[in-house]
XYZ file of C-alpha atoms in Angstrom:
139
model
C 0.000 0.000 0.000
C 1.664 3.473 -1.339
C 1.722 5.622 1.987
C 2.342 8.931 0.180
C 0.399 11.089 -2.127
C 0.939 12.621 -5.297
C 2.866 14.463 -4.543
C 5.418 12.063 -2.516
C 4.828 13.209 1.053
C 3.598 11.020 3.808
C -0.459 10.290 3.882
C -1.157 7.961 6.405
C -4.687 8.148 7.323
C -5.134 8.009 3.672
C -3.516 4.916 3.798
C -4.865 3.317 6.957
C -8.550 4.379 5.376
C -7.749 2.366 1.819
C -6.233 -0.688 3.886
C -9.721 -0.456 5.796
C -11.498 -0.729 3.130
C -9.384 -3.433 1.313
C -9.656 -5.453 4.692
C -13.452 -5.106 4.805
C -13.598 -6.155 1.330
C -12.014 -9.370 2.259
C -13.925 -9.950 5.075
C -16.878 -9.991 2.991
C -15.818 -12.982 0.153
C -14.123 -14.889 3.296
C -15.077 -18.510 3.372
C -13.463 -20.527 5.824
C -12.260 -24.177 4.706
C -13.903 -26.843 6.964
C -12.446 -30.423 7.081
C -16.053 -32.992 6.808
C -15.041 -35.784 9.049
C -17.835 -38.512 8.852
C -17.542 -42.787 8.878
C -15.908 -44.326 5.444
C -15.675 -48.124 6.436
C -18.261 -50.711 6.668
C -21.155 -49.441 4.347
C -19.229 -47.432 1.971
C -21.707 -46.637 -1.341
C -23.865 -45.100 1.529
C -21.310 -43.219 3.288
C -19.769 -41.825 0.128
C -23.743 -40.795 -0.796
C -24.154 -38.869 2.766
C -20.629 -37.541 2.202
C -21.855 -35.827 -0.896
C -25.047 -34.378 0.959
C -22.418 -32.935 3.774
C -20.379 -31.424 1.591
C -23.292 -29.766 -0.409
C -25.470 -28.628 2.571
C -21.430 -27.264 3.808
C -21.306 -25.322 0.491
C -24.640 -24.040 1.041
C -23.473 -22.693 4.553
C -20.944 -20.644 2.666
C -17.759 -22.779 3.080
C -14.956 -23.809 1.341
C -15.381 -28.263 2.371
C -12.557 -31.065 1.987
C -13.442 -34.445 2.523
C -10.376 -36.798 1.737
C -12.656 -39.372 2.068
C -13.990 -38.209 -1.318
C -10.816 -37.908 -2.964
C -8.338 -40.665 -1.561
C -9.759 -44.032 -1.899
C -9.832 -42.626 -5.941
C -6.633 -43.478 -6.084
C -5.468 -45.515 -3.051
C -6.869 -48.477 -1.630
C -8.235 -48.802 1.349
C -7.857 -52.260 1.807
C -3.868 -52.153 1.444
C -2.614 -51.012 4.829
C 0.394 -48.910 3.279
C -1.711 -46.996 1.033
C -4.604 -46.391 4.209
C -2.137 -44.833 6.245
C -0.785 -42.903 3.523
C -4.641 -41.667 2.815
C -4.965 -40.893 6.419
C -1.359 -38.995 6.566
C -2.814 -36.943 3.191
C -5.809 -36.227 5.132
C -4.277 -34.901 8.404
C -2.185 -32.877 6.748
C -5.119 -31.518 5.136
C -6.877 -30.851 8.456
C -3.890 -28.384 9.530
C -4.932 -26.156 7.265
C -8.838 -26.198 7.486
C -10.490 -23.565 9.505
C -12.929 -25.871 11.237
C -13.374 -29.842 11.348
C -17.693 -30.477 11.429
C -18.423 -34.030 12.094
C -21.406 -35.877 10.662
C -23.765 -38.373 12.066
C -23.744 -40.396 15.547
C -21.211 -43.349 14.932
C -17.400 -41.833 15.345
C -15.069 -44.744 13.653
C -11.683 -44.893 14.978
C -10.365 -42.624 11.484
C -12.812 -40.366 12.960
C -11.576 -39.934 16.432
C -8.327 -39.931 15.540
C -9.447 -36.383 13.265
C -10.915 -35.257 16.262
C -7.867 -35.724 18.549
C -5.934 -34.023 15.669
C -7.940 -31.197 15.644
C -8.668 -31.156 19.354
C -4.831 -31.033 19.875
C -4.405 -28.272 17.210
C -7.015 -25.699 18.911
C -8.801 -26.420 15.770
C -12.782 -25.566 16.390
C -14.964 -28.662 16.033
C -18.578 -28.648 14.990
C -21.259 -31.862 15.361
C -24.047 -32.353 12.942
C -26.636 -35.252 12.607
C -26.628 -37.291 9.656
C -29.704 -34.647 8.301
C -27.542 -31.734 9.013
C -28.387 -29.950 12.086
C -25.975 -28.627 13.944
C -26.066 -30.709 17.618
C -24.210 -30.668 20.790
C -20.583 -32.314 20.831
C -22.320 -36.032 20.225
């Protein structure tokens, strides 16, 4: 931000007042990225289904979502332990740098907790939902 005026002397409060306004600006088309933690194992056409609802009723709420559980198992398997942990590694790392972690439905699987814990331990703020989408107390 150029701190002088035309006519190259010092301008600060015109300076502080464009930063204002560039800040407020950003404020407005902020979306923070939320992490959608919610079960993957055991009946997994279904859970890939309600995956899809969470991550369209998070768009809907104005977010940027990431669910690695979408993304992953496209091209690792999740029946080869090596390539599992490396999905879950991928996916932690990817929870570092989400604004919020929202978990879906009642069941917490043990990939589940261990996002939790993650965020938990990273002062990350953590938000509960039923499988319908409504936001509920910590489950």
């Amino acid at each position: 931000m150029d701190r002088y005026n035309a006519e190259g002397y010092p301008d600060p409060t015109a300076a502080e007042a464009l930063e204002n306004i560039m800040r407020e600006e950003k404020a407005k088309n902020y979306k923070p990225c939320v992490f959608i933690c919610f079960p993957f194992a055991g009946d997994i056409e279904k859970n890939l289904n309600k995956a899809r609802e969470y991550l369209k009723f998070a768009v809907k709420q104005g977010t940027i979502p990431f669910a690695p559980h979408l993304l992953y198992p496209q091209v690792l398997d999740d029946g080869d332990p090596e390539q599992r942990k490396l999905g879950l590694y991928f996916g932690m790392v990817w929870l570092r740098k989400c604004d919020e972690l929202w978990v879906f439905g009642r069941y917490i699987s043990k990939g589940m907790q261990a996002e939790i814990n993650k965020a938990s331990k990273h002062r990350i703020p953590i938000r509960y939902f039923s499988e319908n989408c409504e936001e509920v107390q910590k489950l």
